Structure formats: structure tokens, C-alpha cells
Amino acid sequence: MKRKISCILGVIMLAASLAGCGEQNEEATTTQEVVAETSGHTVDGEATTDEVTTEDTTEETKVEVTAPEDGSVRIKGQVYTFSAENGIDNWNEIADGVVISGGISNDYYPADGGEAQKVDYDDYENYPVVFQRSMNNEVNGVTIGSGGFYIYGDYLLSDGVTSTVTGDELVANGYMQVNDSDLYTKYFTQDGWISYDDIEADYEKIISEDSFKGLDYYDVLGEISSDFVKPSYTMDDVAGAVEDFGEIGDSKKLMLDWLAKGKCIKLLMNGEIDYFICQSITVDAEDGASALLVFYVKDDYMNQWMDNWGVKK
């Protein structure tokens, strides 16, 4: 479990520096079959059942669970919506409080307003959702806040992904595998999911023109560039940037994420979208797939989240 958490904690840093989002209005509604065992109880000495059973009382009954609409997640059977104002709306109801990770300590804040309690790093999986304390970055004078929701165990994302998903299934569902690792990413705004194919046209454009300057979010790319690629960007050296990214992994995939984030940051700064999400799934053969939803919003929203939760910034 420690290896899994260590991997997942690293995802938010990669998402913050390389992840992104674009535009595509395509709604996905998927259904998944789950298995539920019938259960019985006693009232006034008489046995009753919660569900109709067959003569064979050990038979399992299949029920169909429908994935939530785009812009929401089902956790422990309850659907929670996304918003710029709250990230995941009412997520404190899932475990009667919120767990905040990061800063000096990791704390559980009860929904009833009781005193905060320390949470051990190894106990994260006992809470359905853990929030990674936000990080703020200045982009051309605009503060962008980002913070991640780690989701464990019983969940169902709007694209049908659950903790039992495999890497091949994620790729078929439009996710990108990051550097042949066990990490897969996909991106979302309130306007819908994006396809990496939409970003690839921009990639081909800068390759063919050997310049970044033809992109309408050119000015943003410099602000979100990691130090290793910033010199190539500053000199408008596309071939150099390709080589720079190639030093750390799959150059094209990493550049697609870089371009996608630049496009989404520009949309966010211009007020065309209220938020975007880097949706990351880490597949673990032993513990199952865990989800990390990294939200990007303007700083005033991120501070509002923390105020709403009664959390010290």
C-alpha cells in the first residue's frame, strides 16, 4: 500500500506541470454490472428479506448500476457532482467529514464541526476521498489554483471506470498511458471530455512550422514550462523542445499534455471555462485502480473551498 500511495502522491506533481485539458462535447454514459448478495433480517420474530430470492438462497442476484452523468462521480453508491465552487460537491458527506493531506500535517475535519484529528499516512485508504492541499501558480498575472481528490475503493466515474479497470480498458476508453507506466490520464471540463486527437493537430502544426508562435495560447506555454524545456521555448526551438522531452520519456505524449494544459489554462484565464480536471488512474494489480482528480480553478475558488470546509490554509 505504501508503494501505491507514494506513486499516487507523485501524480499530482506531474499533473500540475504537464497535464492539461481541451475541448470536446461528447457525453459518455456507461453501464456496468455489479453483483449484490441478498440479505435477511428479523422483525417480531419473523424472518424477512430485503430482496426477492430464488429457492437457492446462496444464489447471487445481479443488479445494473448506471454510471453518473458527466461532471460527477459515484462513491459508495451516492452520486456527487463537480463544480468550480466546491470541487466535488458535498464530498464531506461520504465519510462525515473531510481529510486534508499536505502542509505540516494530515487532518480529518468532522462534518459536525468537531476538533480536527490527525490521520496517519497509511490510513488514507480507510477514507473514501482524501484532498491534497492546493497549490497556486501565477500565469501572466492570474493565480491558478490546483488540488487533487484521491478516491479509493468503491467508486464509479462517469466514463464507467471503477477500481477493477485494466490498463488496456483505460486506453480503449480514451486515456493516455504515461511513459509505459501504470498511470493513465484523461481530461475533462464542464463542457465535456477531450480527445488527445484534438490536441495533436496543434502538435503537428508546431512541428511543421518549427515554431510555437502560431498557437493562440503561445504566451501561456512559457509560464507553465518546466525548467528543462523553458530555454527551448524561449528560443522558439521546437526541435530542441522535442529533444528535451525525449530525455525524460515519450516526447510526443509529454508534449501533447503540455500543449493541452496550455490550451486549458488559456480558456480558464479568459473565463471560457470555470475549471478543468486531470483525471488520473493508477492501476495496481494487488490493490486495484485508484483515481486522482486534479482540479484547476482560479485561486479565489480554491480559497473558497478551504473556507467552506473550515480548513486552515
Coordinates of C-alpha atoms in Angstrom, one line a residue:
M1 CA 0.0 0.0 0.0
K2 CA 2.9 2.4 0.7
R3 CA 4.2 1.9 -2.8
K4 CA 0.8 2.7 -4.2
I5 CA 0.3 5.8 -2.2
S6 CA 3.8 7.0 -3.0
C7 CA 3.1 6.6 -6.7
I8 CA -0.2 8.4 -6.4
L9 CA 1.3 11.3 -4.5
G10 CA 3.7 11.8 -7.4
V11 CA 0.9 12.0 -9.9
I12 CA -0.3 15.4 -8.7
M13 CA 3.1 16.9 -9.3
L14 CA 3.2 15.5 -12.8
A15 CA -0.3 16.7 -13.5
A16 CA 0.5 20.1 -12.2
S17 CA 3.5 20.5 -14.5
L18 CA 2.5 18.6 -17.6
A19 CA -1.2 17.7 -17.6
G20 CA -3.9 19.5 -19.5
C21 CA -7.3 19.7 -21.0
G22 CA -9.1 20.7 -24.2
E23 CA -12.5 20.8 -25.8
Q24 CA -14.9 18.1 -26.9
N25 CA -18.6 18.0 -26.3
E26 CA -19.1 14.3 -26.1
E27 CA -21.2 12.8 -23.3
A28 CA -20.4 9.3 -22.2
T29 CA -22.9 7.2 -20.2
T30 CA -21.8 3.7 -19.5
T31 CA -23.4 0.9 -17.5
Q32 CA -21.7 -1.7 -15.5
E33 CA -23.0 -4.9 -13.9
V34 CA -22.1 -5.4 -10.2
V35 CA -23.0 -8.4 -8.0
A36 CA -25.0 -7.9 -4.8
E37 CA -25.9 -10.7 -2.3
T38 CA -29.4 -10.8 -0.9
S39 CA -29.6 -10.2 2.9
G40 CA -32.2 -11.1 5.5
H41 CA -33.2 -9.8 8.9
T42 CA -35.9 -10.5 11.6
V43 CA -38.9 -8.4 12.6
D44 CA -41.1 -9.5 15.5
G45 CA -39.6 -12.9 15.4
E46 CA -40.3 -13.5 11.7
A47 CA -37.6 -13.7 9.1
T48 CA -37.8 -11.2 6.2
T49 CA -35.6 -10.5 3.2
D50 CA -34.7 -7.2 1.7
E51 CA -34.9 -8.6 -1.8
V52 CA -36.7 -11.4 -3.6
T53 CA -34.6 -14.5 -3.6
T54 CA -34.8 -17.8 -5.5
E55 CA -35.1 -21.2 -3.9
D56 CA -31.4 -21.4 -3.8
T57 CA -30.6 -18.9 -1.0
T58 CA -26.9 -18.8 -1.9
E59 CA -27.6 -17.6 -5.4
E60 CA -26.2 -14.1 -6.2
T61 CA -28.5 -11.5 -7.7
K62 CA -27.1 -9.3 -10.5
V63 CA -28.2 -5.6 -10.5
E64 CA -27.3 -3.0 -13.0
V65 CA -25.6 0.2 -11.8
T66 CA -25.6 3.1 -14.3
A67 CA -22.6 5.4 -14.3
P68 CA -23.3 9.0 -13.3
E69 CA -23.7 11.8 -15.9
D70 CA -20.6 13.7 -17.0
G71 CA -19.4 16.0 -14.3
S72 CA -20.0 13.7 -11.3
V73 CA -18.7 10.6 -9.6
R74 CA -20.4 7.8 -7.8
I75 CA -18.8 6.9 -4.4
K76 CA -20.2 4.2 -2.2
G77 CA -23.5 4.2 -4.2
Q78 CA -24.0 8.0 -3.9
V79 CA -23.5 10.5 -6.8
Y80 CA -21.5 13.6 -6.1
T81 CA -21.3 16.4 -8.7
F82 CA -18.4 18.6 -9.8
S83 CA -18.3 22.4 -9.6
A84 CA -15.8 25.2 -9.6
E85 CA -17.2 26.4 -6.3
N86 CA -16.6 23.2 -4.3
G87 CA -14.6 20.7 -6.5
I88 CA -16.7 17.7 -5.5
D89 CA -20.0 18.9 -4.0
N90 CA -20.9 17.6 -0.5
W91 CA -18.0 15.1 -0.5
N92 CA -17.8 15.6 3.3
E93 CA -21.0 13.5 3.5
I94 CA -19.1 10.4 2.2
A95 CA -17.3 9.8 5.5
D96 CA -18.9 12.5 7.7
G97 CA -16.0 14.8 7.2
V98 CA -13.0 15.7 5.1
V99 CA -9.4 14.5 5.1
I100 CA -6.9 17.1 4.0
S101 CA -3.4 16.0 3.0
G102 CA -0.3 18.2 2.8
G103 CA 1.1 21.0 4.7
I104 CA 2.5 20.4 8.2
S105 CA 0.1 17.5 8.9
N106 CA -2.7 15.4 7.5
D107 CA -6.0 16.0 9.3
Y108 CA -9.6 14.8 9.4
Y109 CA -12.2 17.6 9.8
P110 CA -15.5 16.2 11.1
A111 CA -18.6 17.5 9.3
D112 CA -20.2 18.3 12.7
G113 CA -17.5 20.9 13.3
G114 CA -15.7 18.9 15.9
E115 CA -12.0 19.2 16.6
A116 CA -9.7 18.1 13.8
Q117 CA -8.0 14.7 14.2
K118 CA -4.6 13.6 12.9
V119 CA -4.6 11.0 10.1
D120 CA -1.8 8.5 9.6
Y121 CA -0.3 8.4 6.1
D122 CA -1.0 4.6 6.0
D123 CA -4.7 5.1 6.9
Y124 CA -5.7 7.0 3.8
E125 CA -7.4 4.1 2.2
N126 CA -9.8 3.9 5.2
Y127 CA -11.3 7.2 3.9
P128 CA -13.1 7.1 0.6
V129 CA -11.8 10.5 -0.5
V130 CA -8.6 12.5 0.5
F131 CA -8.0 16.0 -0.6
Q132 CA -4.4 17.1 -1.5
R133 CA -3.9 20.7 -0.1
S134 CA -3.9 23.1 -3.0
M135 CA -1.0 24.7 -4.8
N136 CA -1.2 28.1 -6.5
N137 CA 0.8 29.3 -9.6
E138 CA 0.9 32.7 -11.2
V139 CA 0.3 32.6 -15.0
N140 CA 0.5 36.0 -16.7
G141 CA -0.7 37.8 -13.6
V142 CA -3.6 35.4 -12.9
T143 CA -3.4 33.0 -10.0
I144 CA -4.4 29.4 -10.9
G145 CA -5.1 27.0 -8.0
S146 CA -4.9 23.2 -8.3
G147 CA -5.7 20.5 -5.8
G148 CA -6.4 16.8 -6.1
F149 CA -9.1 14.4 -4.8
Y150 CA -7.7 10.9 -4.2
I151 CA -10.6 8.3 -4.5
Y152 CA -10.2 4.8 -3.1
G153 CA -12.2 1.6 -3.2
D154 CA -15.9 1.7 -4.2
Y155 CA -16.2 4.3 -6.9
L156 CA -17.6 4.7 -10.4
L157 CA -16.6 7.6 -12.7
S158 CA -18.8 9.0 -15.3
D159 CA -16.9 7.2 -18.1
G160 CA -17.5 3.9 -16.4
V161 CA -14.1 3.4 -14.8
T162 CA -14.0 1.5 -11.5
S163 CA -11.3 0.1 -9.2
T164 CA -11.3 -3.1 -11.3
V165 CA -10.3 -1.4 -14.6
T166 CA -7.3 -2.6 -16.5
G167 CA -4.7 -0.6 -18.5
D168 CA -6.0 -1.9 -21.8
E169 CA -9.5 -0.9 -20.9
L170 CA -8.4 2.6 -20.0
V171 CA -6.6 3.1 -23.3
A172 CA -9.7 1.9 -25.1
N173 CA -11.6 4.5 -23.1
G174 CA -9.5 7.4 -24.4
Y175 CA -6.9 7.5 -21.6
M176 CA -3.2 8.0 -22.4
Q177 CA -0.7 5.8 -20.7
V178 CA 2.1 7.9 -19.2
N179 CA 5.6 6.7 -20.2
D180 CA 4.6 3.0 -20.3
S181 CA 3.9 3.2 -16.5
D182 CA 0.8 2.1 -14.5
L183 CA -0.5 5.7 -14.7
Y184 CA -3.2 6.7 -17.2
T185 CA -4.7 10.2 -17.8
K186 CA -7.8 11.8 -19.3
Y187 CA -9.1 15.3 -19.2
F188 CA -12.4 17.0 -18.5
T189 CA -14.1 20.4 -18.4
Q190 CA -17.7 21.3 -17.6
D191 CA -18.1 21.3 -21.4
G192 CA -17.2 17.6 -21.7
W193 CA -14.4 15.2 -22.3
I194 CA -11.4 15.9 -24.6
S195 CA -9.6 13.7 -27.0
Y196 CA -5.9 13.8 -27.4
D197 CA -6.5 13.7 -31.1
D198 CA -7.8 17.3 -30.8
I199 CA -4.5 18.4 -29.3
E200 CA -2.5 16.5 -31.8
A201 CA -3.4 19.0 -34.6
D202 CA -1.6 21.7 -32.6
Y203 CA 1.4 19.4 -32.1
E204 CA 1.6 18.8 -35.9
K205 CA 1.3 22.5 -36.5
I206 CA 4.3 23.5 -34.4
I207 CA 6.3 20.6 -35.8
S208 CA 5.6 21.6 -39.4
E209 CA 6.1 25.3 -38.8
D210 CA 9.1 24.8 -36.5
S211 CA 7.6 27.5 -34.2
F212 CA 5.3 27.7 -31.1
K213 CA 4.2 31.2 -32.1
G214 CA 1.3 30.1 -34.3
L215 CA -0.6 28.8 -31.2
D216 CA -3.3 31.1 -29.7
Y217 CA -2.1 30.1 -26.3
Y218 CA 1.6 30.6 -27.1
D219 CA 2.0 33.2 -24.3
V220 CA 0.8 30.7 -21.7
L221 CA 3.2 27.9 -22.6
G222 CA 6.1 29.8 -21.4
E223 CA 4.5 30.3 -18.0
I224 CA 3.8 26.6 -17.5
S225 CA 7.0 25.3 -18.9
S226 CA 9.2 23.2 -16.7
D227 CA 12.8 24.4 -16.3
F228 CA 14.2 21.8 -18.5
V229 CA 12.2 22.9 -21.6
K230 CA 12.0 26.6 -20.9
P231 CA 15.2 27.5 -22.8
S232 CA 14.0 25.8 -26.0
Y233 CA 10.6 27.5 -25.7
T234 CA 12.2 30.9 -25.1
M235 CA 14.3 30.5 -28.3
D236 CA 11.3 29.2 -30.2
D237 CA 13.2 26.0 -30.8
V238 CA 10.6 23.2 -31.4
A239 CA 13.1 20.6 -32.3
G240 CA 15.0 21.4 -29.1
A241 CA 11.8 21.0 -27.0
V242 CA 11.2 17.6 -28.6
E243 CA 14.6 16.6 -27.7
D244 CA 14.2 18.0 -24.1
F245 CA 11.1 16.0 -23.5
G246 CA 12.7 12.9 -25.0
E247 CA 15.2 13.0 -22.2
I248 CA 12.5 12.2 -19.6
G249 CA 10.1 9.9 -21.5
D250 CA 7.9 9.7 -24.5
S251 CA 8.4 13.1 -26.1
K252 CA 5.2 13.3 -28.1
K253 CA 2.9 12.2 -25.3
L254 CA 4.6 14.6 -22.9
M255 CA 4.3 17.5 -25.4
L256 CA 0.6 16.7 -26.0
D257 CA 0.0 17.1 -22.3
W258 CA 2.0 20.3 -22.2
L259 CA 0.1 21.8 -25.1
A260 CA -3.2 20.6 -23.7
K261 CA -2.6 22.2 -20.4
G262 CA -1.6 25.5 -22.1
K263 CA -4.8 25.5 -24.0
C264 CA -6.9 24.9 -21.0
I265 CA -5.1 27.4 -18.8
K266 CA -5.8 30.0 -21.5
L267 CA -9.5 29.1 -21.6
L268 CA -9.6 29.3 -17.8
M269 CA -7.9 32.7 -17.8
N270 CA -10.3 34.0 -20.4
G271 CA -13.3 32.9 -18.5
E272 CA -14.4 30.4 -21.2
I273 CA -14.4 27.6 -18.6
D274 CA -14.7 27.6 -14.8
Y275 CA -12.5 24.6 -14.2
F276 CA -10.7 21.6 -15.8
I277 CA -9.7 18.3 -14.4
C278 CA -6.8 16.0 -15.0
Q279 CA -8.4 12.6 -14.3
S280 CA -5.6 10.1 -13.5
I281 CA -6.0 6.4 -12.8
T282 CA -3.2 4.3 -11.2
V283 CA -3.6 0.6 -11.9
D284 CA -2.3 -1.7 -9.2
A285 CA -2.7 -5.5 -9.7
E286 CA -2.8 -6.1 -5.9
D287 CA -4.8 -3.1 -4.6
G288 CA -6.9 -2.2 -7.6
A289 CA -7.1 1.0 -9.5
S290 CA -7.2 4.3 -7.6
A291 CA -8.4 7.6 -9.0
L292 CA -6.9 11.1 -8.7
L293 CA -9.0 14.0 -9.9
V294 CA -6.8 17.1 -10.1
F295 CA -8.9 20.3 -10.3
Y296 CA -7.6 23.6 -11.8
V297 CA -9.6 26.7 -10.9
K298 CA -8.9 30.4 -10.3
D299 CA -7.3 31.0 -6.9
D300 CA -10.4 32.7 -5.4
Y301 CA -12.4 29.5 -5.9
M302 CA -9.7 27.3 -4.3
N303 CA -9.5 29.5 -1.2
Q304 CA -13.3 29.4 -1.1
W305 CA -13.2 25.6 -0.9
M306 CA -10.9 25.6 2.1
D307 CA -13.1 28.2 3.8
N308 CA -16.2 26.1 3.2
W309 CA -14.5 23.1 4.8
G310 CA -13.3 25.0 7.8
V311 CA -9.7 24.1 6.9
K312 CA -6.7 26.2 7.9
K313 CA -4.9 27.5 4.8

